Short mmCIF file of C-alpha atoms and ligand atoms in Angstrom, two decimals:
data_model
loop_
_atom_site.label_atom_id
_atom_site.label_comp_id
_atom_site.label_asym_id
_atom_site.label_seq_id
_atom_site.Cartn_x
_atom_site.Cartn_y
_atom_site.Cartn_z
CA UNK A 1 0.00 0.00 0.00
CA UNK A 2 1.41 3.33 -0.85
CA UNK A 3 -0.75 5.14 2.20
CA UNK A 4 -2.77 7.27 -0.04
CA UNK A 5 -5.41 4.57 -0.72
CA UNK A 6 -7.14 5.71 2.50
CA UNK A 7 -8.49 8.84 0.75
CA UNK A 8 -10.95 6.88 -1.19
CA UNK A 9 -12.03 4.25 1.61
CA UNK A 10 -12.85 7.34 3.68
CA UNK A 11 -15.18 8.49 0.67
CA UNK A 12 -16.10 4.95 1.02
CA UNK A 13 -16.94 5.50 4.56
CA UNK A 14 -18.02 9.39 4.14
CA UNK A 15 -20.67 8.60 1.65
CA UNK A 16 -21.44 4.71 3.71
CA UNK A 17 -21.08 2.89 0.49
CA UNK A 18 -20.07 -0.09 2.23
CA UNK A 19 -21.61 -2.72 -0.48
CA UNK A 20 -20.53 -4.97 -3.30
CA UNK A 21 -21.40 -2.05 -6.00
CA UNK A 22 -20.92 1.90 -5.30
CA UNK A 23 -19.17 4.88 -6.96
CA UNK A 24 -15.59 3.58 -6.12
CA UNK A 25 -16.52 0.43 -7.97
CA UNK A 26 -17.83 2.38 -11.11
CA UNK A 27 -15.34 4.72 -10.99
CA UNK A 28 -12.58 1.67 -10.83
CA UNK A 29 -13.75 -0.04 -13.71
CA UNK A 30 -14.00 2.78 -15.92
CA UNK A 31 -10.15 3.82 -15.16
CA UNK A 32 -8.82 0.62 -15.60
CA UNK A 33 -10.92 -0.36 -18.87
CA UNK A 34 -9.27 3.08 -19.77
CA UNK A 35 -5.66 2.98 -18.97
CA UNK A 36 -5.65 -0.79 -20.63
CA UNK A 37 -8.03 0.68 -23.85
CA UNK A 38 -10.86 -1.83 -23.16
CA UNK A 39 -14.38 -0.95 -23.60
CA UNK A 40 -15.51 -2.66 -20.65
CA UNK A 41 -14.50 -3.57 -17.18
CA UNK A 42 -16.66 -5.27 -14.49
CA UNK A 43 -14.85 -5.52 -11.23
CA UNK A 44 -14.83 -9.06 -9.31
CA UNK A 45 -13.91 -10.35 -5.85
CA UNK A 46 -10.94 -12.41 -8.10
CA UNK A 47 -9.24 -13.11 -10.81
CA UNK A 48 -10.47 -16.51 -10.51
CA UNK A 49 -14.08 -15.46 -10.17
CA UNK A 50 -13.57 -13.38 -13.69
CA UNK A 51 -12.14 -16.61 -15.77
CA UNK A 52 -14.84 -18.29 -14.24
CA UNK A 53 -17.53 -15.77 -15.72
CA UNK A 54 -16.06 -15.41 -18.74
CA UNK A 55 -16.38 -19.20 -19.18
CA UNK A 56 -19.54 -18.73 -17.97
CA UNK A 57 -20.31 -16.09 -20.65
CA UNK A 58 -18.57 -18.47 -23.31
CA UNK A 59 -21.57 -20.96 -22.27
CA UNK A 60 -18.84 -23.73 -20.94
CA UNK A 61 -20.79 -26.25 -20.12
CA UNK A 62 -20.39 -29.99 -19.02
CA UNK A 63 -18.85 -32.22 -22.04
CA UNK A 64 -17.29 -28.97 -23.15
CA UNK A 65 -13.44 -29.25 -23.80
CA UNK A 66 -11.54 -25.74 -22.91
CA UNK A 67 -7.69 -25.57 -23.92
CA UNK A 68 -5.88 -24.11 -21.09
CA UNK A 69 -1.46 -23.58 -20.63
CA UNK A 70 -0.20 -25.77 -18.41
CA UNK A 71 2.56 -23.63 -17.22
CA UNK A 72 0.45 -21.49 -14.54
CA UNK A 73 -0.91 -21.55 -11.08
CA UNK A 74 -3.91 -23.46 -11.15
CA UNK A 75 -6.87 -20.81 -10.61
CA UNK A 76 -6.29 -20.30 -14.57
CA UNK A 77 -8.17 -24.09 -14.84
CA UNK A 78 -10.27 -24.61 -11.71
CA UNK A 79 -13.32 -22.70 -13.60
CA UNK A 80 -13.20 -25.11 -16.37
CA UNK A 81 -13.94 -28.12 -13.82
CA UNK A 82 -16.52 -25.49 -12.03
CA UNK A 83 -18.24 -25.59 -15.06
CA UNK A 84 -18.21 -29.45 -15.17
CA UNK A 85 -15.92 -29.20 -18.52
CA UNK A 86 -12.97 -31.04 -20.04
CA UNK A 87 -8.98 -29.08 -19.70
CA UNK A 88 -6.68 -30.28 -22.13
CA UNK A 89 -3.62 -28.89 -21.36
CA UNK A 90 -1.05 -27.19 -23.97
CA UNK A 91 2.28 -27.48 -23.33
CA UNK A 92 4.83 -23.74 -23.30
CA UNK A 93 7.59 -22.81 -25.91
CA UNK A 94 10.77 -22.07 -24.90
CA UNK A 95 11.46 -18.45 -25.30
CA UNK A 96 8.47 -16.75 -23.59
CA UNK A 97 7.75 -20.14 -21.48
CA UNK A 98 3.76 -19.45 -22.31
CA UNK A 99 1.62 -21.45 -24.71
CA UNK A 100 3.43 -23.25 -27.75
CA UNK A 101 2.12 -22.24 -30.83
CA UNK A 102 2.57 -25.87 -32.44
CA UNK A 103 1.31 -27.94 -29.72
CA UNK A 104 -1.87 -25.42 -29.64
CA UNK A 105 -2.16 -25.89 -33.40
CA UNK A 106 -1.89 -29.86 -32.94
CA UNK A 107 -4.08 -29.79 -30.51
CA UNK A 108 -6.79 -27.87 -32.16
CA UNK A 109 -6.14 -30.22 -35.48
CA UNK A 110 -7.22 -33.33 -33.77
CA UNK A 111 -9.91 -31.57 -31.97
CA UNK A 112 -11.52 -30.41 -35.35
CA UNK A 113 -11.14 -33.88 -36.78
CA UNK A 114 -12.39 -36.23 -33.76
CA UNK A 115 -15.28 -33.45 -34.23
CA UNK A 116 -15.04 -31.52 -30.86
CA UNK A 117 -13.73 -28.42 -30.44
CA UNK A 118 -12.71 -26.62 -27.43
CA UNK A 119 -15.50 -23.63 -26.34
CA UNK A 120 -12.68 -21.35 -25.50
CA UNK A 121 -9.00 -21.22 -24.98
CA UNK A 122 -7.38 -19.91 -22.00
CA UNK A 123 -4.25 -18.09 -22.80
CA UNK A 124 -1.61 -17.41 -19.91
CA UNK A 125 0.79 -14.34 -19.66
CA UNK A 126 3.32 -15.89 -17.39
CA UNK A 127 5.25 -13.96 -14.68
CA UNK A 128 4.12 -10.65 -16.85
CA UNK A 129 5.62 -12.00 -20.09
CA UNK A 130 3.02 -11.76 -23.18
CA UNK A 131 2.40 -14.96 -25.31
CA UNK A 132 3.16 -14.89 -28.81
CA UNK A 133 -0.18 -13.24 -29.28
CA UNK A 134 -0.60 -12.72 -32.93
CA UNK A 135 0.67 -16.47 -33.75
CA UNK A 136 -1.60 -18.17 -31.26
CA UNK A 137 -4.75 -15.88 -32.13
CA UNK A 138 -4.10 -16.77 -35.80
CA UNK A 139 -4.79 -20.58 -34.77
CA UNK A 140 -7.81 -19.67 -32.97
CA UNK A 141 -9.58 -17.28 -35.31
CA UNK A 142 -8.72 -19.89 -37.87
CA UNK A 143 -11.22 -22.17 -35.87
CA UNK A 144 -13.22 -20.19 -34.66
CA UNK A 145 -12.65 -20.49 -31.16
CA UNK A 146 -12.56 -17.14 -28.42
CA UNK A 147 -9.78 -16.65 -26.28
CA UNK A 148 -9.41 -15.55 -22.77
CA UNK A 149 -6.11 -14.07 -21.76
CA UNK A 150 -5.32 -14.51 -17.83
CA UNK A 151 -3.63 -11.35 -17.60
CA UNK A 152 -3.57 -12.01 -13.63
CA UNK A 153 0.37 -12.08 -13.76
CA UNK A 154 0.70 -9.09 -16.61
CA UNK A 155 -1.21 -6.20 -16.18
CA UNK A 156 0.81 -3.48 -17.69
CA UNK A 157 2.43 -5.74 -20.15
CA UNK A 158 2.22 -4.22 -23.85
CA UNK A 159 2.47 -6.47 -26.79
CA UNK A 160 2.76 -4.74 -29.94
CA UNK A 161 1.49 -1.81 -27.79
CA UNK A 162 -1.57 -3.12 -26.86
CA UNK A 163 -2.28 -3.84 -23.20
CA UNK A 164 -2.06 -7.79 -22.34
CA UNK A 165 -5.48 -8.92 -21.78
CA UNK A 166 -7.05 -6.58 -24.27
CA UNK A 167 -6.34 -8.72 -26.99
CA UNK A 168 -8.83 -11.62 -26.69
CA UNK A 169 -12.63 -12.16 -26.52
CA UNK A 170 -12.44 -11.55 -22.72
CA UNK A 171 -9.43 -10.33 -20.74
CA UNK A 172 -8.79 -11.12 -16.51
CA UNK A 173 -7.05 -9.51 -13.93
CA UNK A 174 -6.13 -10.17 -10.58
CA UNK A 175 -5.82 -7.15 -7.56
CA UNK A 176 -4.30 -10.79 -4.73
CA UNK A 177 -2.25 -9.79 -2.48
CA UNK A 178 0.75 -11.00 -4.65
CA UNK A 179 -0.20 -8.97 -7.93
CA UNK A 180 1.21 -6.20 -9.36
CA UNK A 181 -1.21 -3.73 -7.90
CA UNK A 182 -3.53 -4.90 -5.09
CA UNK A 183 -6.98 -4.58 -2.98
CA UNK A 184 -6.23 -7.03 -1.15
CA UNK A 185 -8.40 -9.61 -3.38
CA UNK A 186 -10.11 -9.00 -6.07
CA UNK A 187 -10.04 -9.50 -10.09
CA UNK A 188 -11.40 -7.51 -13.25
CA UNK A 189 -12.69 -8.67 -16.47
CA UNK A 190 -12.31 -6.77 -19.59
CA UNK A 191 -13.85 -7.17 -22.95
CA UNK A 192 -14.82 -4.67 -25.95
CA UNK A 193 -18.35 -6.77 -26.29
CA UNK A 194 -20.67 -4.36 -24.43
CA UNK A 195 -23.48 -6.97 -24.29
CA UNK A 196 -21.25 -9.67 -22.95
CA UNK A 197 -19.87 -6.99 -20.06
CA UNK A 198 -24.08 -6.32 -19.46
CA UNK A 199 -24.17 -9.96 -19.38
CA UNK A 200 -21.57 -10.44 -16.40
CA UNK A 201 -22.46 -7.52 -14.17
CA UNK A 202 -25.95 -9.65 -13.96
CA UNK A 203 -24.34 -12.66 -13.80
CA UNK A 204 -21.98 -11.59 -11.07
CA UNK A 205 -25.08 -10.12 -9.04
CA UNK A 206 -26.95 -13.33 -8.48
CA UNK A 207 -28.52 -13.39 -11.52
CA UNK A 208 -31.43 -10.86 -10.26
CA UNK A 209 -34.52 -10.68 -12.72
CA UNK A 210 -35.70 -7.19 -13.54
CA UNK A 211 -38.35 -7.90 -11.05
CA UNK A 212 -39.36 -6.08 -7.65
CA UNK A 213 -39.81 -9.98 -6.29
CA UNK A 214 -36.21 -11.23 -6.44
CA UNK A 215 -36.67 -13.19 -9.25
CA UNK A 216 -34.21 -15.96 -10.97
CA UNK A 217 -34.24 -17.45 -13.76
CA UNK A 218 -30.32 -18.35 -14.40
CA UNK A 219 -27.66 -19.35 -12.28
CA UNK A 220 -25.74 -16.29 -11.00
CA UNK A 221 -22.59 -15.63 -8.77
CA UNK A 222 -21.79 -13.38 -6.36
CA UNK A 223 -18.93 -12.28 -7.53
CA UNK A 224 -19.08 -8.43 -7.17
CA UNK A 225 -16.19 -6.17 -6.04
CA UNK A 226 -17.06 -4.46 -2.32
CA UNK A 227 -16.58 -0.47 -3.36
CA UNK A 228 -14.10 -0.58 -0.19
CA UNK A 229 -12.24 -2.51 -2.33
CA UNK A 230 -12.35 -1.13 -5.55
CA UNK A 231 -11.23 2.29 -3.76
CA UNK A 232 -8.04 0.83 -2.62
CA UNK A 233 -7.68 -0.57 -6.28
CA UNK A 234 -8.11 3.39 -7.67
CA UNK A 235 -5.07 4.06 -5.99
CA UNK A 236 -2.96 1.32 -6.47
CA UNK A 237 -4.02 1.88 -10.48
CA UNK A 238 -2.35 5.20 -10.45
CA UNK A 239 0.67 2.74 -9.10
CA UNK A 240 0.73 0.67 -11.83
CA UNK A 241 3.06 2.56 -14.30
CA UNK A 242 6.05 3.62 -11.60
CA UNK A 243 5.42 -0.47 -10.41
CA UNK A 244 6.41 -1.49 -13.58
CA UNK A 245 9.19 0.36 -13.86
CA UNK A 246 10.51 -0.30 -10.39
CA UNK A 247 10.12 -4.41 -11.67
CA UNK A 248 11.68 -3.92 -14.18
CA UNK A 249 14.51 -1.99 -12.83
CA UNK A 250 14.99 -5.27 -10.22
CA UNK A 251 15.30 -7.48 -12.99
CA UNK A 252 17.69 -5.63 -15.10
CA UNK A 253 19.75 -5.26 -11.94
CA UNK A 254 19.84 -8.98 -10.94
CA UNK A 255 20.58 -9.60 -15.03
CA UNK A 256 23.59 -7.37 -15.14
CA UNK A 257 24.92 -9.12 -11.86
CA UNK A 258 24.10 -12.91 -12.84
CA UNK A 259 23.38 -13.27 -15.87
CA UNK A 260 27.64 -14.33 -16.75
CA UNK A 261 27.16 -17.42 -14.04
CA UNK A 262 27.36 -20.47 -15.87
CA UNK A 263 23.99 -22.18 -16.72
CA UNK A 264 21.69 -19.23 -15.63
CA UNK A 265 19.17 -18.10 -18.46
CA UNK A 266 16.95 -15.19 -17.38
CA UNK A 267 13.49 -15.48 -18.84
CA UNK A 268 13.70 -12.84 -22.25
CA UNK A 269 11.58 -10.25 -23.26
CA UNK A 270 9.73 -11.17 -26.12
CA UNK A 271 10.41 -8.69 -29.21
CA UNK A 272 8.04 -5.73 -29.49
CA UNK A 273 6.97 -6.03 -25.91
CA UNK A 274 7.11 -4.86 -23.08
CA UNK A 275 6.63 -6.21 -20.00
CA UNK A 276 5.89 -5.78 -16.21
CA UNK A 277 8.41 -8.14 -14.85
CA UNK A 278 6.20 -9.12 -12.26
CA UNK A 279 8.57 -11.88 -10.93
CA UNK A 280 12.11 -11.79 -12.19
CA UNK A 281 12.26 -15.78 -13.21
CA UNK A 282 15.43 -17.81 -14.94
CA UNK A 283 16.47 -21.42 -14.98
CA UNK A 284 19.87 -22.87 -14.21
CA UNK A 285 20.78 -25.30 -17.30
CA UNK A 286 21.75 -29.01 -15.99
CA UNK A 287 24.37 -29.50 -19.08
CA UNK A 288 25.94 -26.45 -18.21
CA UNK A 289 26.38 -26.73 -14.67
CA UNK A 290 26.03 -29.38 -11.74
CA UNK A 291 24.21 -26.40 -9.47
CA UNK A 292 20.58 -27.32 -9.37
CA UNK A 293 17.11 -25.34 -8.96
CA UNK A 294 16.95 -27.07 -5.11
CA UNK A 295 20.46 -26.51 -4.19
CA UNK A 296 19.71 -22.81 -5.04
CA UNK A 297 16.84 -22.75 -3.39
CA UNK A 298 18.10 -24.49 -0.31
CA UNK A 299 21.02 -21.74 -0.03
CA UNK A 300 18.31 -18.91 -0.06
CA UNK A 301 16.23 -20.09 2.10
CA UNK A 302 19.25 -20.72 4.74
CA UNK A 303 19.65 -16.62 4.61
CA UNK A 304 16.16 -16.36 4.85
CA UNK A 305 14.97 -15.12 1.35
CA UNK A 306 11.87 -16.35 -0.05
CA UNK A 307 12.36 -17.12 -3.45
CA UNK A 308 9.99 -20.15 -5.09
CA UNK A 309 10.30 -22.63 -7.91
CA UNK A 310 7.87 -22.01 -10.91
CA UNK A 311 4.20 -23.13 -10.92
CA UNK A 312 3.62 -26.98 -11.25
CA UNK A 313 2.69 -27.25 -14.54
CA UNK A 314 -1.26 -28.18 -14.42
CA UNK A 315 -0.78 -31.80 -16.50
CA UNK A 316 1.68 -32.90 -13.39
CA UNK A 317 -0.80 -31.98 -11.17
CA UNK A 318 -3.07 -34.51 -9.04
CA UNK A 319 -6.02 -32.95 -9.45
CA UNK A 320 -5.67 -32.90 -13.49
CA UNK A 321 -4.05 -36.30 -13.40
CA UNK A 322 -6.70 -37.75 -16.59
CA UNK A 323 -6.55 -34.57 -18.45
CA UNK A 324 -5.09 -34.57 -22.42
CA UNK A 325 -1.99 -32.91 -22.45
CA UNK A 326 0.09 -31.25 -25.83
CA UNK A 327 3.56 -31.12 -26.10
CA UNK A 328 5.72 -28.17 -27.21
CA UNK A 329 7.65 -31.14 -29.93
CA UNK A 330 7.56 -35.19 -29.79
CA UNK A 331 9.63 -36.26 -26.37
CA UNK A 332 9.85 -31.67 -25.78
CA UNK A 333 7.56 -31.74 -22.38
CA UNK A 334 9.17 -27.90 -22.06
CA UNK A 335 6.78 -26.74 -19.48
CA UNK A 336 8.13 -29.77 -17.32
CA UNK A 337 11.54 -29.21 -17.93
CA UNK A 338 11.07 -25.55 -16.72
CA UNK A 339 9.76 -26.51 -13.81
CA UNK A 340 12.38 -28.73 -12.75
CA UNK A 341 15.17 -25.74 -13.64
CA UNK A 342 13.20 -22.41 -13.14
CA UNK A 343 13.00 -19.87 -10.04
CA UNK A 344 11.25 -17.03 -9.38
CA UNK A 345 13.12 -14.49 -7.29
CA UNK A 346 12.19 -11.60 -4.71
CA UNK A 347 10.54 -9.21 -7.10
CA UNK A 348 8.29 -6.73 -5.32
CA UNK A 349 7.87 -3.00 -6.15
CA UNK A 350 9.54 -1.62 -2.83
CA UNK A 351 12.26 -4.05 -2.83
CA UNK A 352 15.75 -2.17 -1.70
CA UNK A 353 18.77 -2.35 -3.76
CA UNK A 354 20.77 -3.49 -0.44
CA UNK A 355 17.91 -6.78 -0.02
CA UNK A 356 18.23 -7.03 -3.94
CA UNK A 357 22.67 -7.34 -3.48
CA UNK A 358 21.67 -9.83 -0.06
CA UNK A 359 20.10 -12.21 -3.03
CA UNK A 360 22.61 -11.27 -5.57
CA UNK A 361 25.40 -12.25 -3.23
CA UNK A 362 23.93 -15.65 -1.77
CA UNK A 363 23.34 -16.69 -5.35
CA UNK A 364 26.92 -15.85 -6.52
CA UNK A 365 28.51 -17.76 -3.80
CA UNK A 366 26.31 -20.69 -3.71
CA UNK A 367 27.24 -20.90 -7.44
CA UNK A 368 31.04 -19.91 -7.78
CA UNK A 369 31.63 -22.57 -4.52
CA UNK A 370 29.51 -25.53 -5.66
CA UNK A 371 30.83 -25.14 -9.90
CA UNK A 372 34.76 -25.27 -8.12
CA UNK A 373 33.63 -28.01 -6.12
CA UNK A 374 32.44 -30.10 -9.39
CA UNK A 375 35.71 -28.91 -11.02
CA UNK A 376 38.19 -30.53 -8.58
CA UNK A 377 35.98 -33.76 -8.41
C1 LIG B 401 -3.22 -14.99 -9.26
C2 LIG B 401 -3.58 -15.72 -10.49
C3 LIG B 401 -4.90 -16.05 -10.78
C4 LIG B 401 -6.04 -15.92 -9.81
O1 LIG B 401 -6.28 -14.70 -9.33
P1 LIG B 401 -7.03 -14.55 -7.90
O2 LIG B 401 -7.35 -13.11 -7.86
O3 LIG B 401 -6.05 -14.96 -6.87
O4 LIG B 401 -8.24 -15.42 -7.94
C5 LIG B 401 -5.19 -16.64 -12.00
N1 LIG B 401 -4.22 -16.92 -12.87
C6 LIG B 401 -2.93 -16.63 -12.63
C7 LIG B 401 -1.92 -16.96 -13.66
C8 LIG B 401 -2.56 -16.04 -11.42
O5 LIG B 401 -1.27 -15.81 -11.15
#
């Protein structure tokens, strides 16, 4: 929190708005639908709660098959199984680790021929990197088939300088605690179809006939933003642009000091993009170096910084154990192979440059003494 958000939960307060709905909320959606150039923005308790409406919107329904990257924390494919349907996971390319172009295209191939395809496919922006956007929405307007970008991870990413998230049918962010920009919880869906965006506000407030009786007809949600809430998230908007370019200051800074180290490869910034560097991620390569992703790990957490592998990839989880999965290339599982060699590193906004040298230096000497150690073996 920067401090200032308090000025708009005392309007909150001031006016007693204290409701899922209220000025802050309005006034929330329309900035952010602005600063990312969407026509529409209906704010959510979570990011999760907006895929799950846009899926929602999509008419997922059970027997339904939705394409979702496996490389991502798994509220990206929980609404699929809310809505009773089928993930089939698609596997990540290598150089923006988000959803491979060819297994997506394989995927939808067999899909069209066994006669089923997906209702929508859920595209990831990992860690704030974009997707190759124009390739995979070339494969998916070839078929037919809307997209929804989680743009939990990348809000302020630009690809070809258009927001991430703004690109698809339906767009998500998430305001978690670990985002970007914050109210605590919360989410935001975008979307240029104005009917749609009518559609989920209605949808998102129990489903409430035009009637004086509380009538239903549909299956709704509550799913509305608490205008508390959305005034904390009015602040932290105005955040977003000196955010990014703190992030992104942090990564350059732990590049320039370890990127030389033998086997590290920091995640790249796809060409003509830009993005928010949410977490600063690389992988340490196994065939260039005998230092691996839990050794590093270990020696952080021993000086007590937090720094995490990368998400599970969904088709290695439990809970997705039957689902169809796409590879990146025949015997190329990449998404599984950066999970075994990636790490995410302290990234936040307000991160000092004296904690950022603490990581810089435990990571250099956990490297330098283990690669001399291999050497005299
Ligand atoms: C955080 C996150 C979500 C879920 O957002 P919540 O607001 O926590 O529900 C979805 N997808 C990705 C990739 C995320 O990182």
């Amino acid at each position: 929190m920067s401090g200032r958000e308090q000025e708009y939960i005392q309007k909150a307060f001031d006016s007693n708005w204290i409701a899922p709905l209220g000025p802050n909320v309005d006034a929330f959606e329309k900035e952010l639908a602005d600063h990312v150039g969407a026509k529409q923005a209906v704010a959510v308790s979570s990011g999760t709660a907006a895929i799950h409406l846009a899926l929602s919107l999509l008419d997922v329904k059970q027997g339904d098959k939705v394409f979702c990257s496996s490389l991502t924390f798994v509220a990206s494919a929980n609404p699929i199984l809310y809505q009773g349907a089928e993930p089939v996971f698609i596997d990540s390319e290598p150089e923006t680790w988000n959803m491979s172009p060819l297994a997506l295209e394989r995927a939808m191939r067999e899909a069209y021929l066994e006669g089923q395809l997906p209702k929508a496919v859920i595209i990831v922006h990992l860690y704030g990197q974009s997707a190759k956007m124009d390739e995979l929405l070339a494969i998916c307007n070839q078929y037919e088939i809307p997209v929804v970008e989680d743009a939990a991870e990348s809000l302020g990413t630009t690809y070809k300088e258009r927001f991430s998230g703004t690109l698809g049918k339906f767009g998500i962010y998430s305001f978690n605690g670990n985002k970007i920009i914050t109210t605590s919880g919360g989410g935001m869906l975008v979307s240029d179809d104005e009917n749609a965006m009518e559609r989920a506000r209605f949808l998102a407030a129990q489903a409430r006939d035009p009637a004086p009786h509380y009538q239903h007809s549909v299956l709704g949600y509550n799913y509305r933003m608490s205008n508390i809430l959305a005034g904390v998230g009015r602040t932290q908007l105005q955040l977003l642009d000196e955010r990014v370019i703190a992030r992104r200051q942090i990564f350059e800074n732990y590049r320039r000091e370890l990127a030389y180290l033998p086997g590290i490869d920091f995640m790249t910034e796809l060409e003509e993009t830009r993005m928010n560097r949410w977490l600063t991620a690389f992988t340490i390569n196994p065939h260039q170096t005998e230092v691996s992703q839990s050794q590093l790990l270990t020696a952080l957490l021993m000086e007590n910084i937090e720094a995490r592998p990368v998400w599970k990839p969904l088709h290695l989880q439990p809970l997705f154990q039957n689902a169809k999965y796409y590879r990146h290339k025949d015997g190329f599982d990449v998404a599984k192979q950066i999970f075994g060699t990636g790490i995410c590193l302290p990234s936040g906004s307000n991160l000092t440059e004296s904690e950022q040298d603490r990581v810089i230096t435990c990571l250099k000497k956990t490297i330098s003494k283990l690669v001399r150690k291999e050497e005299i073996i």
